[in-house]
Short mmCIF file of C-alpha atoms in Angstrom, two decimals:
data_model
loop_
_atom_site.label_atom_id
_atom_site.label_comp_id
_atom_site.label_asym_id
_atom_site.label_seq_id
_atom_site.Cartn_x
_atom_site.Cartn_y
_atom_site.Cartn_z
CA MET A 1 154.82 11.90 -35.38
CA GLY A 2 155.72 14.87 -37.50
CA LEU A 3 153.48 17.62 -38.63
CA LEU A 4 153.19 16.28 -42.37
CA THR A 5 151.98 13.05 -40.93
CA ILE A 6 149.72 14.37 -38.87
CA LEU A 7 148.05 16.93 -41.62
CA ARG A 8 148.11 13.91 -43.86
CA LYS A 9 146.30 11.72 -41.06
CA LEU A 10 143.51 14.86 -40.84
CA LYS A 11 143.28 14.99 -44.56
CA GLU A 12 142.65 11.05 -44.90
CA LYS A 13 140.01 11.48 -41.94
CA GLU A 14 137.78 14.39 -44.21
CA LYS A 15 137.47 11.68 -46.83
CA GLU A 16 135.84 8.92 -44.33
CA MET A 17 132.14 8.37 -44.80
CA ARG A 18 130.53 6.30 -42.14
CA ILE A 19 127.65 3.98 -43.52
CA LEU A 20 124.92 2.32 -41.16
CA VAL A 21 123.72 -0.79 -42.59
CA VAL A 22 120.57 -2.03 -40.53
CA GLY A 23 117.33 -4.53 -41.31
CA LEU A 24 115.65 -7.32 -40.00
CA ASP A 25 117.42 -10.64 -39.43
CA ASN A 26 118.50 -12.89 -42.47
CA ALA A 27 117.98 -10.02 -44.64
CA GLY A 28 121.44 -10.24 -45.61
CA LYS A 29 123.24 -7.81 -44.27
CA THR A 30 126.46 -9.65 -43.71
CA ALA A 31 126.77 -11.49 -46.89
CA ILE A 32 126.60 -7.97 -49.01
CA LEU A 33 129.39 -6.66 -46.80
CA LYS A 34 131.47 -10.32 -47.01
CA ARG A 35 130.83 -9.67 -50.71
CA LEU A 36 132.01 -5.92 -50.95
CA THR A 37 134.97 -6.65 -48.96
CA GLY A 38 136.23 -9.91 -50.88
CA GLU A 39 135.21 -12.06 -48.20
CA ASP A 40 133.53 -16.00 -48.36
CA VAL A 41 129.53 -15.47 -48.37
CA SER A 42 129.09 -19.37 -48.26
CA ILE A 43 129.74 -19.10 -44.69
CA THR A 44 127.34 -16.24 -42.93
CA THR A 45 126.50 -16.64 -39.09
CA PRO A 46 123.87 -13.82 -37.75
CA THR A 47 125.50 -10.75 -36.07
CA PHE A 48 124.07 -10.74 -32.56
CA SER A 49 125.70 -6.96 -31.78
CA PHE A 50 127.41 -5.10 -34.66
CA ASN A 51 130.41 -5.51 -36.95
CA ILE A 52 132.60 -2.71 -38.60
CA LYS A 53 134.12 -3.15 -41.73
CA THR A 54 136.49 -0.41 -43.79
CA LEU A 55 136.60 -0.56 -47.24
CA ALA A 56 138.61 1.86 -49.56
CA TYR A 57 136.35 2.82 -52.92
CA ARG A 58 136.91 5.94 -55.02
CA GLY A 59 139.09 7.50 -52.77
CA TYR A 60 137.09 7.30 -50.14
CA THR A 61 137.56 5.47 -46.67
CA LEU A 62 134.10 3.54 -46.09
CA ASN A 63 133.45 2.81 -42.46
CA ILE A 64 130.52 0.37 -42.63
CA TRP A 65 128.79 -0.39 -39.51
CA ASN A 66 126.38 -4.03 -39.60
CA VAL A 67 124.31 -3.84 -36.92
CA GLY A 68 122.20 -7.13 -35.94
CA GLY A 69 118.58 -7.37 -36.84
CA GLN A 70 117.42 -9.50 -34.19
CA LEU A 71 114.39 -7.92 -32.64
CA MET A 72 115.81 -7.90 -29.34
CA LEU A 73 118.64 -5.65 -30.83
CA ARG A 74 116.31 -3.24 -33.05
CA SER A 75 115.98 -0.72 -29.96
CA TYR A 76 119.27 -0.28 -29.97
CA TRP A 77 119.90 0.80 -33.60
CA ARG A 78 119.32 4.24 -32.79
CA ASN A 79 122.30 4.72 -30.65
CA TYR A 80 124.66 3.60 -33.61
CA SER A 81 123.23 6.94 -35.61
CA GLU A 82 125.58 9.42 -34.50
CA GLY A 83 127.86 10.84 -37.32
CA THR A 84 126.55 8.53 -39.65
CA HIS A 85 126.60 9.71 -43.42
CA CYS A 86 124.36 7.13 -44.80
CA VAL A 87 121.86 4.55 -43.76
CA ILE A 88 121.40 1.48 -45.97
CA TRP A 89 117.66 0.97 -45.30
CA LEU A 90 115.06 2.61 -43.29
CA LEU A 91 115.17 3.92 -39.91
CA THR A 92 112.72 6.79 -38.61
CA GLU A 93 115.35 8.56 -36.43
CA GLU A 94 115.25 12.63 -36.36
CA ARG A 95 119.29 12.50 -36.04
CA LEU A 96 119.54 11.24 -39.68
CA ILE A 97 116.86 13.42 -41.46
CA SER A 98 119.41 14.72 -43.89
CA SER A 99 121.49 11.56 -44.29
CA THR A 100 121.47 9.54 -47.40
CA LEU A 101 119.22 6.90 -47.50
CA ALA A 102 120.03 3.74 -49.68
CA ILE A 103 117.45 0.61 -49.67
CA LEU A 104 119.15 -2.40 -51.00
CA ALA A 105 116.18 -5.11 -51.82
CA ASN A 106 118.74 -8.04 -51.98
CA LYS A 107 118.04 -11.36 -52.63
CA GLN A 108 116.56 -10.36 -56.11
CA ASP A 109 118.27 -13.52 -57.30
CA LEU A 110 115.59 -15.34 -55.71
CA GLY A 111 111.94 -15.77 -57.28
CA ASP A 112 110.20 -14.83 -54.44
CA ALA A 113 111.99 -11.27 -53.77
CA VAL A 114 109.52 -8.41 -53.43
CA SER A 115 109.74 -5.90 -56.03
CA ILE A 116 110.95 -2.43 -56.11
CA GLN A 117 107.54 -1.10 -56.72
CA THR A 118 106.05 -2.90 -53.59
CA ILE A 119 109.11 -1.92 -51.45
CA HIS A 120 108.64 1.66 -52.75
CA ALA A 121 105.02 1.99 -51.71
CA ALA A 122 104.77 0.03 -48.71
CA LEU A 123 107.92 1.98 -47.35
CA GLN A 124 106.07 5.25 -48.61
CA LEU A 125 108.97 6.68 -50.21
CA ASP A 126 107.44 9.39 -51.93
CA LYS A 127 106.74 10.87 -48.58
CA ILE A 128 110.38 11.04 -47.54
CA ARG A 129 111.44 15.03 -47.26
CA GLY A 130 115.14 16.19 -46.26
CA ASN A 131 116.77 12.66 -47.58
CA HIS A 132 118.29 11.79 -50.96
CA TRP A 133 117.19 8.03 -51.47
CA LEU A 134 117.15 5.51 -53.96
CA CYS A 135 115.62 2.03 -53.83
CA PHE A 136 117.70 -0.51 -55.86
CA PRO A 137 117.33 -3.89 -56.47
CA CYS A 138 120.68 -6.31 -55.97
CA SER A 139 122.24 -9.47 -54.97
CA GLY A 140 124.75 -10.03 -52.59
CA LEU A 141 125.16 -13.24 -53.83
CA THR A 142 125.44 -12.56 -57.72
CA LEU A 143 126.48 -8.86 -57.22
CA ASP A 144 123.79 -7.80 -59.70
CA ASN A 145 123.13 -3.99 -59.20
CA LEU A 146 125.08 -3.82 -55.58
CA VAL A 147 127.91 -1.88 -57.11
CA GLU A 148 125.83 0.35 -58.57
CA GLY A 149 123.90 1.15 -55.29
CA ILE A 150 127.12 1.67 -53.91
CA ASP A 151 128.32 4.11 -56.54
CA TRP A 152 125.05 6.07 -55.99
CA LEU A 153 125.26 6.51 -52.43
CA VAL A 154 129.20 7.60 -52.35
CA ASN A 155 128.38 10.06 -54.88
CA ASP A 156 125.56 11.60 -53.17
CA ILE A 157 127.11 11.49 -49.91
CA ALA A 158 130.21 13.21 -51.43
CA SER A 159 128.22 15.64 -53.15
CA HIS A 160 126.70 17.21 -49.77
CA VAL A 161 129.00 16.29 -47.14
CA PHE A 162 132.39 17.13 -48.78
CA THR A 163 133.42 20.39 -50.26
CA GLN A 164 135.19 20.43 -53.50
CA GLU A 165 138.93 21.01 -53.32
#
């Protein structure tokens, strides 16, 4: 491997973002990731550990860690937080104090979806200090507001993690 190849790989590494996706089981985490990577969402099975999807997005490499939401797995969520730039959903973990928080209120295409106002109040988002956060109503099935949510989190991470070249 030549010096230019090594330098290029180091440069590419600088543009990587690690995103942790957590939430209760059957919240739609895997469906959203499948939709973002162009996979079929009609057949989605529960994630019983974790899976990683890598996505090229607007000049960045997004390494998205999808962690299962079953009760028996939740105690392990904190093990995935090291080096995380963004959390999609809420985790109370000190190591994530400066991470971007994007709450994707999925399944908004369903009639009984919880409103953004209800989520905002239940999670007491106004009390969050030290994190940039935003709550997006979205649908992994129809793509409504999903791209806007990902745009916001990529812009937010880039604004405080990566310096101008």
